[in-house]
């Protein structure tokens, strides 16, 4: 393709047309259910995000995002257990421990920003930041948030689950083809979602762009 732009699409198609190999000793139903759960949760989390109009106008949008992002732990744990492989299980336990640990930090930082915003709706952050971005008054929180999002989305230097030399790629070691692709689609959807939330909370979303949707709620 032009400048290699079609390469990711070709990779995705290649993975989905490959035969999904399942270990004979694995829990067949759970083995296929967990990647589907991971991808479904990654998609549902986007519903309250104002971009600039949200799919669902929720009063407690931030709590909804927090609740769903903590549910992704179950898909990781389920996939590690269903694979019936000690490497997958150890990788899953490490990933779960890391995700749960940094979830607490994310929640506390969010609560501090909610105190300044005065509301649990994500649209309200745009109105709050019309005069100044929240990044400026609470920059230490923003730094901690950035580190926590790296840990939450398994990026370097927190990519313990993908430490290939140690644990053969982590909890998804037994996955191939379509289910494997679903896990990675979910992972990259979560990375985009975290970046979107970061810009909504700390960078005023569309407030500085003078778009017509600035004060919509």
CSV table of C-alpha atoms in Angstrom, one decimal:
chain,number,residue,atom,x,y,z
A,1,UNK,CA,0.0,0.0,0.0
A,2,UNK,CA,1.0,3.7,-0.1
A,3,UNK,CA,3.7,4.3,2.6
A,4,UNK,CA,2.7,1.0,4.2
A,5,UNK,CA,-0.6,2.4,5.4
A,6,UNK,CA,-2.5,-0.8,4.5
A,7,UNK,CA,-0.1,-3.0,6.4
A,8,UNK,CA,-2.1,-3.0,9.8
A,9,UNK,CA,-5.3,-3.8,7.9
A,10,UNK,CA,-3.5,-6.7,6.0
A,11,UNK,CA,-2.2,-8.0,9.4
A,12,UNK,CA,-5.6,-7.9,10.9
A,13,UNK,CA,-7.2,-9.8,7.9
A,14,UNK,CA,-4.4,-12.3,8.0
A,15,UNK,CA,-5.0,-13.0,11.7
A,16,UNK,CA,-8.7,-13.4,11.2
A,17,UNK,CA,-8.4,-15.9,8.3
A,18,UNK,CA,-5.9,-18.1,10.2
A,19,UNK,CA,-7.2,-21.2,11.9
A,20,UNK,CA,-7.9,-20.5,15.6
A,21,UNK,CA,-5.8,-23.2,17.3
A,22,UNK,CA,-7.1,-24.2,20.7
A,23,UNK,CA,-5.1,-26.3,23.2
A,24,UNK,CA,-6.8,-29.7,23.8
A,25,UNK,CA,-6.6,-29.3,27.6
A,26,UNK,CA,-8.0,-25.8,27.7
A,27,UNK,CA,-11.5,-24.8,28.8
A,28,UNK,CA,-13.0,-24.4,25.3
A,29,UNK,CA,-15.9,-22.1,26.1
A,30,UNK,CA,-14.0,-19.7,28.4
A,31,UNK,CA,-11.0,-19.8,26.0
A,32,UNK,CA,-13.1,-18.2,23.2
A,33,UNK,CA,-15.3,-16.1,25.5
A,34,UNK,CA,-12.5,-14.0,27.1
A,35,UNK,CA,-11.2,-12.3,24.0
A,36,UNK,CA,-14.7,-11.5,23.0
A,37,UNK,CA,-15.3,-10.0,26.5
A,38,UNK,CA,-12.1,-8.0,26.3
A,39,UNK,CA,-13.1,-6.5,22.9
A,40,UNK,CA,-16.7,-5.8,23.9
A,41,UNK,CA,-15.7,-4.0,27.1
A,42,UNK,CA,-13.1,-1.9,25.1
A,43,UNK,CA,-15.9,-0.8,22.8
A,44,UNK,CA,-18.6,-0.1,25.4
A,45,UNK,CA,-16.2,2.2,27.4
A,46,UNK,CA,-16.4,4.7,24.5
A,47,UNK,CA,-20.1,5.4,25.0
A,48,UNK,CA,-19.9,8.3,27.5
A,49,UNK,CA,-16.9,10.1,25.9
A,50,UNK,CA,-17.8,13.4,24.3
A,51,UNK,CA,-16.2,13.4,20.8
A,52,UNK,CA,-17.6,16.1,20.8
A,53,UNK,CA,-21.0,14.5,21.2
A,54,UNK,CA,-21.2,11.3,23.2
A,55,UNK,CA,-23.2,8.2,22.2
A,56,UNK,CA,-24.9,8.2,25.6
A,57,UNK,CA,-25.4,11.3,27.8
A,58,UNK,CA,-24.6,9.8,31.2
A,59,UNK,CA,-24.8,11.7,34.5
A,60,UNK,CA,-22.1,9.5,36.0
A,61,UNK,CA,-19.9,9.0,32.9
A,62,UNK,CA,-16.6,8.9,34.8
A,63,UNK,CA,-17.8,6.2,37.2
A,64,UNK,CA,-19.1,4.2,34.2
A,65,UNK,CA,-15.6,4.4,32.6
A,66,UNK,CA,-13.9,3.4,35.9
A,67,UNK,CA,-16.3,0.5,36.5
A,68,UNK,CA,-15.9,-0.9,33.0
A,69,UNK,CA,-12.1,-0.5,32.9
A,70,UNK,CA,-11.8,-2.5,36.0
A,71,UNK,CA,-13.9,-5.3,34.5
A,72,UNK,CA,-11.2,-5.9,31.8
A,73,UNK,CA,-9.3,-7.7,34.6
A,74,UNK,CA,-11.7,-10.6,34.4
A,75,UNK,CA,-11.0,-11.2,30.7
A,76,UNK,CA,-7.2,-11.3,31.4
A,77,UNK,CA,-7.6,-13.7,34.3
A,78,UNK,CA,-10.1,-15.8,32.5
A,79,UNK,CA,-7.9,-16.2,29.4
A,80,UNK,CA,-4.9,-17.1,31.6
A,81,UNK,CA,-6.9,-19.7,33.5
A,82,UNK,CA,-8.7,-21.1,30.5
A,83,UNK,CA,-5.5,-21.7,28.5
A,84,UNK,CA,-4.5,-24.4,31.1
A,85,UNK,CA,-0.8,-23.3,30.8
A,86,UNK,CA,1.3,-22.3,33.7
A,87,UNK,CA,3.0,-19.6,31.6
A,88,UNK,CA,-0.3,-18.0,30.6
A,89,UNK,CA,-1.6,-18.2,34.2
A,90,UNK,CA,1.5,-16.6,35.7
A,91,UNK,CA,1.4,-13.9,33.0
A,92,UNK,CA,-2.3,-13.3,33.7
A,93,UNK,CA,-1.7,-12.9,37.5
A,94,UNK,CA,1.1,-10.4,36.9
A,95,UNK,CA,-1.1,-8.4,34.5
A,96,UNK,CA,-4.0,-8.4,36.9
A,97,UNK,CA,-1.9,-7.4,39.9
A,98,UNK,CA,-0.5,-4.5,37.9
A,99,UNK,CA,-3.9,-3.4,36.5
A,100,UNK,CA,-5.6,-3.5,39.9
A,101,UNK,CA,-2.7,-1.6,41.6
A,102,UNK,CA,-2.8,1.3,39.2
A,103,UNK,CA,-6.6,1.4,39.0
A,104,UNK,CA,-6.6,2.9,42.5
A,105,UNK,CA,-4.3,5.7,41.5
A,106,UNK,CA,-6.4,6.5,38.5
A,107,UNK,CA,-9.5,6.6,40.5
A,108,UNK,CA,-8.0,8.9,43.2
A,109,UNK,CA,-6.6,11.4,40.6
A,110,UNK,CA,-10.0,11.4,38.8
A,111,UNK,CA,-11.7,12.2,42.1
A,112,UNK,CA,-9.4,15.2,42.6
A,113,UNK,CA,-10.2,16.5,39.1
A,114,UNK,CA,-13.9,16.0,39.8
A,115,UNK,CA,-13.6,18.2,42.9
A,116,UNK,CA,-12.4,21.0,40.6
A,117,UNK,CA,-15.0,20.2,37.9
A,118,UNK,CA,-17.9,19.7,40.3
A,119,UNK,CA,-19.6,17.0,38.3
A,120,UNK,CA,-19.2,13.4,37.2
A,121,UNK,CA,-20.1,14.1,33.6
A,122,UNK,CA,-17.3,14.2,31.1
A,123,UNK,CA,-18.9,17.1,29.1
A,124,UNK,CA,-18.6,19.3,32.2
A,125,UNK,CA,-14.8,19.3,32.0
A,126,UNK,CA,-15.0,21.3,28.7
A,127,UNK,CA,-17.1,24.0,30.5
A,128,UNK,CA,-14.7,24.0,33.5
A,129,UNK,CA,-11.7,24.5,31.3
A,130,UNK,CA,-12.9,27.4,29.2
A,131,UNK,CA,-10.7,29.8,31.1
A,132,UNK,CA,-7.7,27.5,32.0
A,133,UNK,CA,-6.7,23.9,31.3
A,134,UNK,CA,-6.7,21.7,34.4
A,135,UNK,CA,-3.2,20.6,33.4
A,136,UNK,CA,-1.8,23.9,34.7
A,137,UNK,CA,-3.2,24.0,38.3
A,138,UNK,CA,-2.9,20.3,39.0
A,139,UNK,CA,0.2,19.4,36.9
A,140,UNK,CA,1.6,16.9,39.6
A,141,UNK,CA,-1.6,15.0,39.3
A,142,UNK,CA,-1.3,15.0,35.5
A,143,UNK,CA,2.2,13.5,35.7
A,144,UNK,CA,1.0,10.8,38.0
A,145,UNK,CA,-2.0,10.2,35.7
A,146,UNK,CA,0.3,9.8,32.7
A,147,UNK,CA,2.4,7.2,34.5
A,148,UNK,CA,-0.7,5.4,35.7
A,149,UNK,CA,-2.1,5.3,32.2
A,150,UNK,CA,1.1,3.8,30.9
A,151,UNK,CA,0.8,1.0,33.5
A,152,UNK,CA,-2.9,0.5,32.9
A,153,UNK,CA,-2.4,0.0,29.1
A,154,UNK,CA,0.7,-2.2,29.4
A,155,UNK,CA,3.1,0.2,27.7
A,156,UNK,CA,6.8,0.5,28.3
A,157,UNK,CA,8.3,0.5,31.0
A,158,UNK,CA,5.3,-1.3,32.5
A,159,UNK,CA,5.0,-4.0,29.7
A,160,UNK,CA,5.6,-6.9,32.1
A,161,UNK,CA,2.9,-8.9,30.4
A,162,UNK,CA,4.8,-8.8,27.1
A,163,UNK,CA,8.3,-9.5,28.6
A,164,UNK,CA,8.8,-12.2,26.0
A,165,UNK,CA,12.2,-13.3,27.3
A,166,UNK,CA,10.6,-14.1,30.7
A,167,UNK,CA,7.0,-15.3,30.1
A,168,UNK,CA,6.7,-16.0,26.4
A,169,UNK,CA,4.3,-13.0,25.7
A,170,UNK,CA,2.2,-13.2,28.8
A,171,UNK,CA,-1.4,-14.3,29.3
A,172,UNK,CA,-2.2,-14.7,25.5
A,173,UNK,CA,0.6,-17.2,24.8
A,174,UNK,CA,-1.8,-19.9,23.8
A,175,UNK,CA,-3.9,-17.7,21.5
A,176,UNK,CA,-3.6,-17.6,17.7
A,177,UNK,CA,-5.6,-16.2,14.8
A,178,UNK,CA,-8.9,-14.3,15.5
A,179,UNK,CA,-9.0,-14.5,19.3
A,180,UNK,CA,-5.4,-13.2,19.4
A,181,UNK,CA,-6.4,-10.3,17.1
A,182,UNK,CA,-9.3,-9.5,19.4
A,183,UNK,CA,-7.0,-9.1,22.4
A,184,UNK,CA,-4.8,-6.7,20.5
A,185,UNK,CA,-7.7,-4.7,19.1
A,186,UNK,CA,-9.0,-4.4,22.7
A,187,UNK,CA,-5.6,-3.3,23.9
A,188,UNK,CA,-5.1,-0.6,21.3
A,189,UNK,CA,-8.7,0.6,21.7
A,190,UNK,CA,-8.0,1.0,25.4
A,191,UNK,CA,-4.8,3.0,24.7
A,192,UNK,CA,-6.8,5.4,22.4
A,193,UNK,CA,-9.5,5.6,25.1
A,194,UNK,CA,-7.0,6.5,27.8
A,195,UNK,CA,-5.5,9.2,25.6
A,196,UNK,CA,-8.9,10.6,24.8
A,197,UNK,CA,-9.9,10.8,28.6
A,198,UNK,CA,-6.5,12.4,29.3
A,199,UNK,CA,-7.2,15.2,26.8
A,200,UNK,CA,-10.8,15.6,28.0
A,201,UNK,CA,-9.7,15.9,31.7
A,202,UNK,CA,-6.4,17.8,31.5
A,203,UNK,CA,-6.4,19.5,28.1
A,204,UNK,CA,-9.9,21.0,28.0
A,205,UNK,CA,-11.0,18.8,25.2
A,206,UNK,CA,-12.4,21.2,22.6
A,207,UNK,CA,-12.6,24.2,24.9
A,208,UNK,CA,-9.5,26.0,23.5
A,209,UNK,CA,-10.5,25.2,19.9
A,210,UNK,CA,-13.5,27.4,19.9
A,211,UNK,CA,-15.7,24.8,18.4
A,212,UNK,CA,-19.5,25.2,18.5
A,213,UNK,CA,-19.8,22.1,20.7
A,214,UNK,CA,-17.7,23.6,23.6
A,215,UNK,CA,-20.4,24.0,26.1
A,216,UNK,CA,-22.8,21.2,25.1
A,217,UNK,CA,-23.9,19.0,27.9
